[in-house]
CSV table of C-alpha atoms in Angstrom, one decimal:
chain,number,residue,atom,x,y,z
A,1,UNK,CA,0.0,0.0,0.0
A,2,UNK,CA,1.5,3.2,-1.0
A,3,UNK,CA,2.2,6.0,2.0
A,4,UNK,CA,-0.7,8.7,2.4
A,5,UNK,CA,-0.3,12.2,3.6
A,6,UNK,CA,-2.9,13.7,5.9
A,7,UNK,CA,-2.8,18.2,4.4
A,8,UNK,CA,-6.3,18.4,6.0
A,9,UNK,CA,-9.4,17.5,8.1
A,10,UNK,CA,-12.8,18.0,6.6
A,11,UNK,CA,-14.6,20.6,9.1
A,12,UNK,CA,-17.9,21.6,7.8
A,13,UNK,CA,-20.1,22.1,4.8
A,14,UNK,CA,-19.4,25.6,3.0
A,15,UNK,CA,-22.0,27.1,1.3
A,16,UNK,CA,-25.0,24.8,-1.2
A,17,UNK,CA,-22.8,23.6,-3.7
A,18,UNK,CA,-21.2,21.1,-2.2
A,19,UNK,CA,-18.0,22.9,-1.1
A,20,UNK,CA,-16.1,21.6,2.6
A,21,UNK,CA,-14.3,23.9,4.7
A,22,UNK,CA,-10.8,22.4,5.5
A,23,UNK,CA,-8.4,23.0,8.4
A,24,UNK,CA,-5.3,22.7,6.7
A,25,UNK,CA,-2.5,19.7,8.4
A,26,UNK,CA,0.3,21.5,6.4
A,27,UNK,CA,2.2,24.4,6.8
A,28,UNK,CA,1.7,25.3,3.7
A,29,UNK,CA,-2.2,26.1,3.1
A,30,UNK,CA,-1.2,27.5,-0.2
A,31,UNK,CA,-0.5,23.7,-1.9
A,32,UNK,CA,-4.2,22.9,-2.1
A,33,UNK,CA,-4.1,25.4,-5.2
A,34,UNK,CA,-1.3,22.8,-6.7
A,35,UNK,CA,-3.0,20.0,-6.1
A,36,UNK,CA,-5.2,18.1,-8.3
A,37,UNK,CA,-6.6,15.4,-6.7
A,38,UNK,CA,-6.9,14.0,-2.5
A,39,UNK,CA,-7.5,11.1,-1.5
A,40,UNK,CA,-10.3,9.7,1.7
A,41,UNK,CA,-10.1,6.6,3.1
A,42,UNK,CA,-13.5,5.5,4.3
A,43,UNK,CA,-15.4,3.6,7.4
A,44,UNK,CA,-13.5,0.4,5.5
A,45,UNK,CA,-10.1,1.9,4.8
A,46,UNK,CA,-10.9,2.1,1.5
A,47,UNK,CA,-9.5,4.4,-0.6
A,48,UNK,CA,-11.7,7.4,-2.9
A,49,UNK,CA,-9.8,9.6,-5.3
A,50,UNK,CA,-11.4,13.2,-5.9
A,51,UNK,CA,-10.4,15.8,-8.8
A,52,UNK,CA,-9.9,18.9,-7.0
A,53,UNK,CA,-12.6,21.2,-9.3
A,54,UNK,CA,-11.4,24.1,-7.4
A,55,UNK,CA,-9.8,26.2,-3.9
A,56,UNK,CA,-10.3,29.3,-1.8
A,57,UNK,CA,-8.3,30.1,1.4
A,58,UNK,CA,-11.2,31.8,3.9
A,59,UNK,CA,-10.3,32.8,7.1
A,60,UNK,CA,-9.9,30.2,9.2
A,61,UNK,CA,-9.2,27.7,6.8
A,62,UNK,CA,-9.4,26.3,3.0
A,63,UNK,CA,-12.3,25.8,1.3
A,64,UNK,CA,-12.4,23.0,-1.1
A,65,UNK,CA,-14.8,22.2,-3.8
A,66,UNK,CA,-14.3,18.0,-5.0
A,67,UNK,CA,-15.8,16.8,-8.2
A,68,UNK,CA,-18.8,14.3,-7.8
A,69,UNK,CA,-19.6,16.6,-3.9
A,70,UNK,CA,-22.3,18.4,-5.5
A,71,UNK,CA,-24.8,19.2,-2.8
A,72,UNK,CA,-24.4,20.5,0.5
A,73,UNK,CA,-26.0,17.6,2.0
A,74,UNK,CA,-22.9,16.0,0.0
A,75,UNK,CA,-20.5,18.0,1.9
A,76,UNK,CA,-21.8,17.2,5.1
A,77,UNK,CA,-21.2,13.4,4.5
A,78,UNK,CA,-17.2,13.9,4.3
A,79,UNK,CA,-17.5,16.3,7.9
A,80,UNK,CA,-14.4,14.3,9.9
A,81,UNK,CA,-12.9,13.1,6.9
A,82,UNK,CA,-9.4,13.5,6.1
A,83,UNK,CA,-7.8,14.7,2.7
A,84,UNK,CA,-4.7,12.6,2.1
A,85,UNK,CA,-2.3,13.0,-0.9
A,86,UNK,CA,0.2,10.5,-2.0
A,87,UNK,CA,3.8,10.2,-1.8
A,88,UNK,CA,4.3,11.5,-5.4
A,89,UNK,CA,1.8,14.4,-4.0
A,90,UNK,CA,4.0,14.9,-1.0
A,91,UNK,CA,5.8,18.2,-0.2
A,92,UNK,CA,10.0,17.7,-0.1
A,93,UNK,CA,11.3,18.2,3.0
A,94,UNK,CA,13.6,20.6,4.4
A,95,UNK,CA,16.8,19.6,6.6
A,96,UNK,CA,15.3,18.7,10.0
A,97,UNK,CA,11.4,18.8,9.1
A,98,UNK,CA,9.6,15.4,9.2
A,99,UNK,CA,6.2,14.0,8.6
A,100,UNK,CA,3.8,13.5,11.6
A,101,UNK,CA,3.1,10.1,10.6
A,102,UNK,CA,7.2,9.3,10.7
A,103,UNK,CA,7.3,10.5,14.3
A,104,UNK,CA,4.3,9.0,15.9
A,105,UNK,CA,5.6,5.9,17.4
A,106,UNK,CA,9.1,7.1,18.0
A,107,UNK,CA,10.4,5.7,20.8
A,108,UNK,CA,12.4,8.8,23.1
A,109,UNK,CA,15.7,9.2,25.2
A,110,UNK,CA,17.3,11.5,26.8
A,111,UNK,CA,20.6,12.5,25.9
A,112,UNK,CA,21.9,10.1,29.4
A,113,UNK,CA,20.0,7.6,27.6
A,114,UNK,CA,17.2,6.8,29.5
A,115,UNK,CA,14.5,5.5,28.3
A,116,UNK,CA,11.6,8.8,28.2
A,117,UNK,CA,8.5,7.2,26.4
A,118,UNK,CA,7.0,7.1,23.2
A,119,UNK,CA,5.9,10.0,21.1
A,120,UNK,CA,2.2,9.7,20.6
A,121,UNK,CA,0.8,13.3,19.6
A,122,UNK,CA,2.2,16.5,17.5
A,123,UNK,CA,0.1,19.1,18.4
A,124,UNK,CA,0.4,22.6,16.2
A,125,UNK,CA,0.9,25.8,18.5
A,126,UNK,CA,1.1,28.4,16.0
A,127,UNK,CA,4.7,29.3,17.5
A,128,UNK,CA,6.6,25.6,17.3
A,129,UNK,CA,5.2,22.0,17.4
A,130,UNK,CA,5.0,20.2,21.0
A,131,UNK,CA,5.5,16.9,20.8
A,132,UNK,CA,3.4,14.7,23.5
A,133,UNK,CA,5.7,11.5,24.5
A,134,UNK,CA,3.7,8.6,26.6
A,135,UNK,CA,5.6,7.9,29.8
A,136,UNK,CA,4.4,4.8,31.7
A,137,UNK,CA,2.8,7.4,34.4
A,138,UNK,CA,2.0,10.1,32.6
A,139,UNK,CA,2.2,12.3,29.3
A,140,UNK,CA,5.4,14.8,29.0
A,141,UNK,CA,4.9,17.8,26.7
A,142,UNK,CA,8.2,18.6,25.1
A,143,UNK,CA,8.7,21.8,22.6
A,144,UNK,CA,10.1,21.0,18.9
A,145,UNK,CA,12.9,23.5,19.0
A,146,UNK,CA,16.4,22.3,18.2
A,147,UNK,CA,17.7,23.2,21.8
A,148,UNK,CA,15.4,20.1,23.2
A,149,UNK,CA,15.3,18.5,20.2
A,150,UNK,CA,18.9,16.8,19.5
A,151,UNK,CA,18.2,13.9,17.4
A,152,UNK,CA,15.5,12.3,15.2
A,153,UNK,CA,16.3,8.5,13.3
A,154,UNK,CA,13.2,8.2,11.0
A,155,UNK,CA,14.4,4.8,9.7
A,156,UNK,CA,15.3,3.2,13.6
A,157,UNK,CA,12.3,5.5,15.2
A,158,UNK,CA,14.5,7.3,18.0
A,159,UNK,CA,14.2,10.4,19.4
A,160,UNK,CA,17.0,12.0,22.1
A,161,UNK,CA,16.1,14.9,23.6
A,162,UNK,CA,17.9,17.5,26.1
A,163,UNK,CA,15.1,18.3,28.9
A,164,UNK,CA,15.6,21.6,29.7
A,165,UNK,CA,14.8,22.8,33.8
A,166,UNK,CA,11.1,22.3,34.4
A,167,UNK,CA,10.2,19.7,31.4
């Protein structure tokens, strides 16, 4: 099965015509305007491809019109969905930027090398990414900056960290 890429989560209906609002998963909003096609994966896992007919960025979000989504009551069917792209789709990556899905799982140390947890959550700040890593007593929020942040292995899935005072 070939690797999908969440760039956004269905929100809402937009307007009569069968249009979704999307919160963009990318940090680039902009590439839905380059992209001609996203994939959803339904109840089953399996996999719908959609022509991209056309985009708006609204406030708040993207707004996406799919061919064969025609109605709003259309729209409202795809509310919780997300829009995947492929691996030919996917945006390159910069030196040190990695995809969600290539963290989740990673298993975290500290630069000592004890053993922290695994990384379960990304959530988006607006300011930097804070990674959420599963201890086996609780959940330790740690910032995405490159002074806690020392080393990620995509290919072994190991993170080290440097806790700074008070993480």
């Amino acid at each position: 099965m070939a690797d999908y890429y969440n760039v956004g989560k269905v929100t809402s209906a937009h307007g009569i015509k069968g249009e979704v609002k999307v919160y963009p998963l990318t940090n680039v909003p902009e590439r839905f305007y380059d992209l001609e096609y996203v994939w959803i994966f339904d109840d089953q896992q399996r996999s719908h491809k959609y022509d991209i007919e056309y985009v708006k960025i609204i406030s708040k979000g993207v707004c996406v019109k799919l061919k064969g989504i025609d109605t709003r009551g259309d729209a409202e069917k795809l509310k919780g969905a997300f829009l995947k792209v492929d691996s030919q789709n996917a945006l390159e990556l910069e030196e040190n930027e990695y995809f969600i899905k290539d963290l989740l799982g990673m298993k975290v140390y500290t630069e000592e090398g004890s053993f922290l947890g695994t990384l379960v959550e990304v959530l988006k700040t607006g300011a930097n990414d804070v990674y959420v890593i599963k201890t086996e007593k609780r959940e330790i929020l740690i910032p995405a900056i490159k002074e806690v942040v020392k080393k990620v292995d995509v290919d072994n899935k190991v993170m080290v960290v440097h806790l700074l005072e008070g993480l």
